[in-house]
Every structure is written in C-alpha cells, then in structure tokens.
Amino acid sequence: MERSFYYVVTWSEANALVRVLSNRFIPFALVQSKQLKIPPNHIAIVFPNLDVRIYAVVREFFGGDGIRYPDPLAYKISSNNPLL
C-alpha cells in the first residue's frame, strides 16, 4: 500500500477507529515509525491516496486534514543535493 497521509492517535482511540474504518472498507495501515516521530502510547493510522468522497469521510472521523506522509525518495534526492 502506498502511503499518502496519516493521523496520530492514542492506542485506545485507534481501537475504535480501526473498527469504524474496517466496517466501511476504508483502506489503512497501523504504523509505528521513528521517521514519523510518534509520541509514546500513540500510533499512526496511515492511508493511501483516497477518492475524494472517501477522504471526506475520513476527514470527518478525524476532525481535519491528515499529515502528509514523508516521501523517502524526495528526502534521498534533497539530502544528496550539494546545492541544498
């Protein structure tokens, strides 16, 4: 699954959200990553690019826009660029 955006939630919040998302067949993954700098007792619910209508439902569940998932290719290019 490509990773487009995510929300950081507590483990207890994730339990209820996972049920709701699964029941609506919305694709997602649970991710703990040092790259995302997630606080202790939290987890990221990560989503691929979604259809606009599905994104609107997800946005409503979480009360706002998600955080853009870091693009590792963009990081590799910029970190090797001597002009940056």
N, CA, C and O atoms as a MOPAC input file, in Angstrom:
PM7 MOZYME 1SCF
protein

 N      0.85300 1    -1.18600 1     0.00000 1
 C      0.00000 1     0.00000 1     0.00000 1
 C      0.89100 1     1.23800 1     0.00000 1
 O      1.78900 1     1.37100 1     0.83200 1
 N      0.63200 1     2.13800 1    -0.93900 1
 C      1.35800 1     3.40400 1    -0.90300 1
 C      0.86000 1     4.19400 1     0.30600 1
 O     -0.26100 1     3.99400 1     0.77400 1
 N      1.68300 1     5.06600 1     0.78900 1
 C      1.32700 1     5.83900 1     1.98400 1
 C      1.24300 1     7.30900 1     1.60500 1
 O      2.21700 1     7.90200 1     1.14100 1
 N      0.06600 1     7.88400 1     1.80700 1
 C     -0.17000 1     9.25700 1     1.37600 1
 C     -0.25400 1    10.23300 1     2.55100 1
 O      0.37900 1    11.28900 1     2.53400 1
 N     -1.03500 1     9.87500 1     3.56500 1
 C     -1.21900 1    10.75600 1     4.71500 1
 C     -1.55900 1     9.91300 1     5.93300 1
 O     -1.89100 1     8.73400 1     5.81800 1
 N     -1.46900 1    10.54400 1     7.11300 1
 C     -1.72500 1     9.80400 1     8.34700 1
 C     -2.24900 1    10.71300 1     9.44700 1
 O     -2.17200 1    11.93900 1     9.37400 1
 N     -2.78200 1    10.06000 1    10.46200 1
 C     -3.22700 1    10.73100 1    11.68400 1
 C     -2.55800 1    10.01100 1    12.85500 1
 O     -2.42000 1     8.78800 1    12.83500 1
 N     -2.14900 1    10.75500 1    13.85800 1
 C     -1.57700 1    10.16300 1    15.06300 1
 C     -2.65800 1    10.13700 1    16.12900 1
 O     -3.27200 1    11.16000 1    16.43000 1
 N     -2.88400 1     8.96000 1    16.69800 1
 C     -3.91400 1     8.78000 1    17.72500 1
 C     -3.34900 1     7.91900 1    18.84900 1
 O     -2.32800 1     7.25400 1    18.67700 1
 N     -4.01700 1     7.93400 1    19.99500 1
 C     -3.62900 1     7.05000 1    21.08500 1
 C     -4.05500 1     5.62500 1    20.74800 1
 O     -4.90300 1     5.40600 1    19.88300 1
 N     -3.45800 1     4.66400 1    21.43800 1
 C     -3.83100 1     3.26500 1    21.20600 1
 C     -5.30900 1     3.04000 1    21.49100 1
 O     -5.96600 1     2.29300 1    20.76600 1
 N     -5.84200 1     3.66900 1    22.52900 1
 C     -7.25800 1     3.46400 1    22.85200 1
 C     -8.16800 1     4.07000 1    21.77900 1
 O     -9.20500 1     3.49000 1    21.45500 1
 N     -7.79700 1     5.21900 1    21.23100 1
 C     -8.57100 1     5.80800 1    20.13000 1
 C     -8.48600 1     4.93900 1    18.88000 1
 O     -9.46500 1     4.79700 1    18.14800 1
 N     -7.31500 1     4.36200 1    18.63900 1
 C     -7.09900 1     3.53700 1    17.44300 1
 C     -8.03900 1     2.34200 1    17.42800 1
 O     -8.54100 1     1.96300 1    16.37000 1
 N     -8.28000 1     1.75300 1    18.57300 1
 C     -9.14800 1     0.57400 1    18.66200 1
 C    -10.52600 1     0.86100 1    18.05800 1
 O    -11.00900 1     0.09100 1    17.22800 1
 N    -11.14900 1     1.94500 1    18.46200 1
 C    -12.47900 1     2.29700 1    17.95100 1
 C    -12.41400 1     2.71500 1    16.47900 1
 O    -13.28200 1     2.34200 1    15.69000 1
 N    -11.38800 1     3.48800 1    16.10900 1
 C    -11.26500 1     3.95500 1    14.73000 1
 C    -11.03300 1     2.80700 1    13.75400 1
 O    -11.56400 1     2.81600 1    12.64300 1
 N    -10.24500 1     1.82300 1    14.16400 1
 C     -9.98400 1     0.66400 1    13.30400 1
 C    -11.28200 1    -0.08000 1    13.00500 1
 O    -11.50600 1    -0.50800 1    11.87300 1
 N    -12.13300 1    -0.23400 1    14.01100 1
 C    -13.43100 1    -0.89700 1    13.79100 1
 C    -14.27100 1    -0.12500 1    12.77900 1
 O    -14.83400 1    -0.71300 1    11.85500 1
 N    -14.35500 1     1.18400 1    12.95200 1
 C    -15.17400 1     2.01300 1    12.06200 1
 C    -14.62900 1     1.96800 1    10.63400 1
 O    -15.38900 1     1.78800 1     9.68300 1
 N    -13.32100 1     2.13000 1    10.48700 1
 C    -12.72000 1     2.12800 1     9.15500 1
 C    -12.87800 1     0.77300 1     8.47900 1
 O    -13.16800 1     0.70400 1     7.28400 1
 N    -12.69200 1    -0.29200 1     9.22800 1
 C    -12.84000 1    -1.64400 1     8.68200 1
 C    -14.27300 1    -1.91400 1     8.24900 1
 O    -14.50700 1    -2.49800 1     7.19100 1
 N    -15.22800 1    -1.49000 1     9.06500 1
 C    -16.64100 1    -1.69500 1     8.73000 1
 C    -17.04600 1    -0.95400 1     7.45700 1
 O    -17.97000 1    -1.37400 1     6.75900 1
 N    -16.36400 1     0.13400 1     7.15700 1
 C    -16.66400 1     0.91700 1     5.94800 1
 C    -15.73700 1     0.56300 1     4.78600 1
 O    -15.79500 1     1.19500 1     3.73100 1
 N    -14.88300 1    -0.44300 1     4.97400 1
 C    -13.96300 1    -0.91500 1     3.93300 1
 C    -13.03200 1     0.18700 1     3.43800 1
 O    -12.71600 1     0.25000 1     2.25000 1
 N    -12.59600 1     1.05200 1     4.34800 1
 C    -11.64700 1     2.11200 1     4.01500 1
 C    -10.24200 1     1.55900 1     4.24800 1
 O     -9.94500 1     1.08100 1     5.34300 1
 N     -9.36900 1     1.61700 1     3.23000 1
 C     -8.02600 1     1.05400 1     3.38600 1
 C     -7.15700 1     1.90000 1     4.31800 1
 O     -7.18300 1     3.13000 1     4.26100 1
 N     -6.38500 1     1.22200 1     5.17900 1
 C     -5.49600 1     1.90600 1     6.10800 1
 C     -4.46200 1     0.91000 1     6.61200 1
 O     -4.58700 1    -0.29600 1     6.39800 1
 N     -3.44500 1     1.42700 1     7.27900 1
 C     -2.44700 1     0.58700 1     7.94500 1
 C     -2.08900 1     1.25600 1     9.26600 1
 O     -2.10400 1     2.48300 1     9.37300 1
 N     -1.76900 1     0.45400 1    10.26000 1
 C     -1.27900 1     0.97700 1    11.53300 1
 C      0.24000 1     0.94100 1    11.47900 1
 O      0.83300 1    -0.09300 1    11.17100 1
 N      0.87200 1     2.08200 1    11.78100 1
 C      2.32500 1     2.18800 1    11.63200 1
 C      2.93300 1     2.85700 1    12.85600 1
 O      2.44500 1     3.87700 1    13.34100 1
 N      4.01500 1     2.25000 1    13.34200 1
 C      4.86000 1     2.90400 1    14.34200 1
 C      6.21600 1     3.04900 1    13.68800 1
 O      6.83000 1     2.05400 1    13.30200 1
 N      6.68800 1     4.26900 1    13.56000 1
 C      7.92800 1     4.51200 1    12.83000 1
 C      8.68400 1     5.65800 1    13.47000 1
 O      8.09300 1     6.66600 1    13.85600 1
 N      9.98900 1     5.50000 1    13.58000 1
 C     10.81300 1     6.59900 1    14.09100 1
 C     10.78500 1     7.78200 1    13.12900 1
 O     10.93300 1     8.93400 1    13.53600 1
 N     10.59200 1     7.48000 1    11.84400 1
 C     10.53700 1     8.51700 1    10.81500 1
 C      9.39000 1     9.49500 1    11.07800 1
 O      9.51200 1    10.68400 1    10.78600 1
 N      8.27500 1     8.99700 1    11.62900 1
 C      7.10900 1     9.84600 1    11.87400 1
 C      7.15100 1    10.55000 1    13.22100 1
 O      6.33600 1    11.43400 1    13.48500 1
 N      8.09700 1    10.16500 1    14.07500 1
 C      8.25600 1    10.78500 1    15.40300 1
 C      6.95300 1    10.75700 1    16.19600 1
 O      6.44300 1    11.79300 1    16.62100 1
 N      6.43300 1     9.56100 1    16.38300 1
 C      5.17700 1     9.36100 1    17.09200 1
 C      5.45000 1     9.32500 1    18.59400 1
 O      6.36900 1     8.62900 1    19.02600 1
 N      4.68000 1    10.05600 1    19.40100 1
 C      4.88500 1    10.05600 1    20.85700 1
 C      4.58900 1     8.67500 1    21.46600 1
 O      3.90700 1     7.85900 1    20.84600 1
 N      5.09200 1     8.42000 1    22.65700 1
 C      4.79100 1     7.15200 1    23.33400 1
 C      3.28100 1     6.95900 1    23.49300 1
 O      2.53200 1     7.92300 1    23.64900 1
 N      2.85000 1     5.70200 1    23.45000 1
 C      1.43500 1     5.32600 1    23.59200 1
 C      0.55200 1     5.86000 1    22.47300 1
 O     -0.65900 1     5.99400 1    22.64700 1
 N      1.14700 1     6.16400 1    21.33500 1
 C      0.40900 1     6.63100 1    20.16300 1
 C      0.78600 1     5.76300 1    18.96600 1
 O      1.79700 1     5.06000 1    18.98300 1
 N     -0.03400 1     5.82500 1    17.94300 1
 C      0.21500 1     5.09300 1    16.70400 1
 C     -0.31300 1     5.92100 1    15.54400 1
 O     -1.21700 1     6.73900 1    15.71400 1
 N      0.25500 1     5.70400 1    14.36900 1
 C     -0.20900 1     6.40300 1    13.16800 1
 C     -1.16800 1     5.49900 1    12.40100 1
 O     -0.89300 1     4.32000 1    12.17900 1
 N     -2.28200 1     6.06800 1    12.00900 1
 C     -3.19200 1     5.38700 1    11.09000 1
 C     -2.90700 1     6.00700 1     9.72900 1
 O     -3.17600 1     7.18500 1     9.49500 1
 N     -2.35600 1     5.18600 1     8.83600 1
 C     -1.84800 1     5.65600 1     7.55100 1
 C     -2.81000 1     5.25300 1     6.43600 1
 O     -3.34800 1     4.14600 1     6.42500 1
 N     -3.01100 1     6.17600 1     5.50500 1
 C     -3.93600 1     5.95700 1     4.40000 1
 C     -3.22100 1     6.12900 1     3.05800 1
 O     -2.27500 1     6.90900 1     2.94600 1
 N     -3.68200 1     5.39200 1     2.04300 1
 C     -3.20000 1     5.64400 1     0.67900 1
 C     -3.95000 1     6.84100 1     0.10400 1
 O     -4.78400 1     7.43900 1     0.78500 1
 N     -3.65900 1     7.18800 1    -1.13800 1
 C     -4.48600 1     8.19200 1    -1.81800 1
 C     -5.90700 1     7.65700 1    -1.87600 1
 O     -6.13500 1     6.51100 1    -2.26200 1
 N     -6.84900 1     8.48600 1    -1.49500 1
 C     -8.24700 1     8.06900 1    -1.45100 1
 C     -9.08400 1     8.88400 1    -2.42300 1
 O     -8.73900 1    10.01700 1    -2.75800 1
 N    -10.17200 1     8.30400 1    -2.86800 1
 C    -11.17900 1     9.02700 1    -3.62700 1
 C    -11.66200 1    10.20300 1    -2.77900 1
 O    -11.70800 1    10.10700 1    -1.55300 1
 N    -12.01400 1    11.28200 1    -3.41100 1
 C    -12.41700 1    12.49300 1    -2.68800 1
 C    -13.56200 1    12.23000 1    -1.71300 1
 O    -13.55100 1    12.74300 1    -0.59400 1
 N    -14.53600 1    11.44700 1    -2.12100 1
 C    -15.68000 1    11.16500 1    -1.24100 1
 C    -15.25100 1    10.37100 1    -0.00800 1
 O    -15.72800 1    10.62300 1     1.09800 1
 N    -14.35100 1     9.41500 1    -0.20700 1
 C    -13.87000 1     8.62500 1     0.93600 1
 C    -12.98800 1     9.48500 1     1.83800 1
 O    -13.06200 1     9.38800 1     3.06300 1
 N    -12.14900 1    10.33000 1     1.22200 1
 C    -11.31800 1    11.23500 1     2.02100 1
 C    -12.18400 1    12.13800 1     2.89100 1
 O    -11.84000 1    12.40400 1     4.04200 1
 N    -13.29600 1    12.60700 1     2.35600 1
 C    -14.19700 1    13.46900 1     3.13100 1
 C    -14.72700 1    12.73300 1     4.36500 1
 O    -14.86700 1    13.33300 1     5.43100 1
 N    -15.02200 1    11.43600 1     4.22400 1
 C    -15.49200 1    10.63700 1     5.36000 1
 C    -14.37600 1    10.50200 1     6.39300 1
 O    -14.60700 1    10.68200 1     7.58800 1
 N    -13.17300 1    10.18500 1     5.93500 1
 C    -12.02200 1    10.03800 1     6.84200 1
 C    -11.74900 1    11.35300 1     7.55500 1
 O    -11.53100 1    11.37500 1     8.76600 1
 N    -11.76100 1    12.43900 1     6.80900 1
 C    -11.51900 1    13.76200 1     7.39100 1
 C    -12.55000 1    14.08400 1     8.47900 1
 O    -12.21600 1    14.67900 1     9.50300 1
 N    -13.78900 1    13.69000 1     8.25000 1
 C    -14.84500 1    13.91800 1     9.24300 1
 C    -14.59600 1    13.09000 1    10.50700 1
 O    -14.76700 1    13.59200 1    11.61800 1
 N    -14.19300 1    11.82600 1    10.34400 1
 C    -13.89100 1    10.96700 1    11.50500 1
 C    -12.81900 1    11.58100 1    12.39300 1
 O    -12.92200 1    11.56000 1    13.62000 1
 N    -11.77700 1    12.13300 1    11.74800 1
 C    -10.62400 1    12.63200 1    12.49500 1
 C    -10.69600 1    14.12200 1    12.80100 1
 O     -9.84900 1    14.64500 1    13.52600 1
 N    -11.68100 1    14.80200 1    12.26700 1
 C    -11.86800 1    16.22200 1    12.58400 1
 C    -10.90400 1    17.16500 1    11.88100 1
 O    -10.63400 1    18.25400 1    12.38600 1
 N    -10.38200 1    16.76800 1    10.73100 1
 C     -9.48900 1    17.65600 1     9.97900 1
 C     -8.62200 1    16.89000 1     9.00600 1
 O     -8.74700 1    15.67600 1     8.85000 1
 N     -7.73100 1    17.63500 1     8.35100 1
 C     -6.84200 1    17.02600 1     7.36700 1
 C     -5.75500 1    16.20400 1     8.04700 1
 O     -5.34400 1    16.49600 1     9.17000 1
 N     -5.30400 1    15.17900 1     7.34800 1
 C     -4.21400 1    14.35500 1     7.83600 1
 C     -2.86900 1    15.01600 1     7.59400 1
 O     -2.78100 1    16.07600 1     6.97500 1
 N     -1.82600 1    14.37200 1     8.09400 1
 C     -0.45000 1    14.83600 1     7.92000 1
 C      0.12300 1    14.11100 1     6.70600 1
 O     -0.03100 1    12.89600 1     6.58000 1
 N      0.77400 1    14.83600 1     5.82600 1
 C      1.35000 1    14.22500 1     4.62700 1
 C      2.44100 1    13.24600 1     5.03200 1
 O      3.31600 1    13.57500 1     5.83300 1
 N      2.38600 1    12.04500 1     4.47600 1
 C      3.38700 1    11.02900 1     4.78500 1
 C      4.70800 1    11.41900 1     4.12200 1
 O      4.71500 1    11.80400 1     2.95200 1
 N      5.81800 1    11.32700 1     4.84200 1
 C      7.11100 1    11.71500 1     4.24900 1
 C      7.43600 1    10.86700 1     3.02400 1
 O      7.20900 1     9.65700 1     3.01300 1
 N      7.96000 1    11.50600 1     2.01200 1
 C      8.33900 1    10.83000 1     0.77700 1
 C      9.82900 1    10.48200 1     0.84800 1
 O     10.67000 1    11.37400 1     0.74300 1
 N     10.17000 1     9.19800 1     1.02500 1
 C     11.58600 1     8.84400 1     1.18000 1
 C     12.41800 1     9.16500 1    -0.06000 1
 O     13.60000 1     9.48100 1     0.07000 1
 N     11.83900 1     9.09300 1    -1.24700 1
 C     12.57500 1     9.41800 1    -2.45500 1
 C     12.93800 1    10.89800 1    -2.48200 1
 O     14.05400 1    11.25600 1    -2.85800 1
 N     12.00900 1    11.75200 1    -2.08900 1
 C     12.28200 1    13.18700 1    -2.06000 1
 C     13.38900 1    13.49100 1    -1.06200 1
 O     14.22600 1    14.35900 1    -1.31100 1
 N     13.40200 1    12.78500 1     0.06500 1
 C     14.43900 1    13.00100 1     1.07900 1
 C     15.80200 1    12.59300 1     0.52600 1
 O     16.78500 1    13.31000 1     0.71400 1
 N     15.86800 1    11.45100 1    -0.15300 1
 C     17.14100 1    10.98300 1    -0.70600 1
 C     17.68200 1    11.94600 1    -1.73700 1
 O     18.88500 1    12.20400 1    -1.77400 1
 N     16.81900 1    12.47600 1    -2.56800 1
 C     17.27000 1    13.40900 1    -3.59200 1
 C     17.78000 1    14.69100 1    -2.94800 1
 O     18.84800 1    15.18100 1    -3.31400 1
 N     17.02800 1    15.24600 1    -1.98700 1
 C     17.42100 1    16.50700 1    -1.37600 1
 C     18.65800 1    16.34900 1    -0.49300 1
 O     19.46000 1    17.27800 1    -0.40100 1
 N     18.83200 1    15.20500 1     0.15500 1
 C     19.97100 1    15.02300 1     1.03900 1
 C     21.26900 1    14.83700 1     0.25200 1
 O     22.35200 1    15.06900 1     0.79000 1
 N     21.17600 1    14.42200 1    -1.01500 1
 C     22.36000 1    14.25300 1    -1.83400 1
 C     22.65100 1    15.46600 1    -2.71000 1
 O     23.64000 1    15.48500 1    -3.44300 1
 N     21.81300 1    16.44900 1    -2.63300 1
 C     21.97300 1    17.62900 1    -3.47700 1
 C     22.94000 1    18.60400 1    -2.79600 1
 O     22.62300 1    19.12000 1    -1.72500 1
 N     24.09800 1    18.86700 1    -3.38300 1
 C     25.06200 1    19.76900 1    -2.74400 1
 C     24.59900 1    21.22100 1    -2.72500 1
 O     25.17500 1    22.03900 1    -2.00900 1
 N     23.56800 1    21.55600 1    -3.50100 1
 C     23.07400 1    22.92400 1    -3.52800 1
 C     22.11700 1    23.23100 1    -2.39400 1
 O     21.80600 1    24.39600 1    -2.14600 1
 N     21.64300 1    22.19700 1    -1.69800 1
 C     20.67600 1    22.41300 1    -0.60900 1
 C     21.36800 1    22.51000 1     0.71600 1
 O     20.71400 1    22.69100 1     1.74300 1

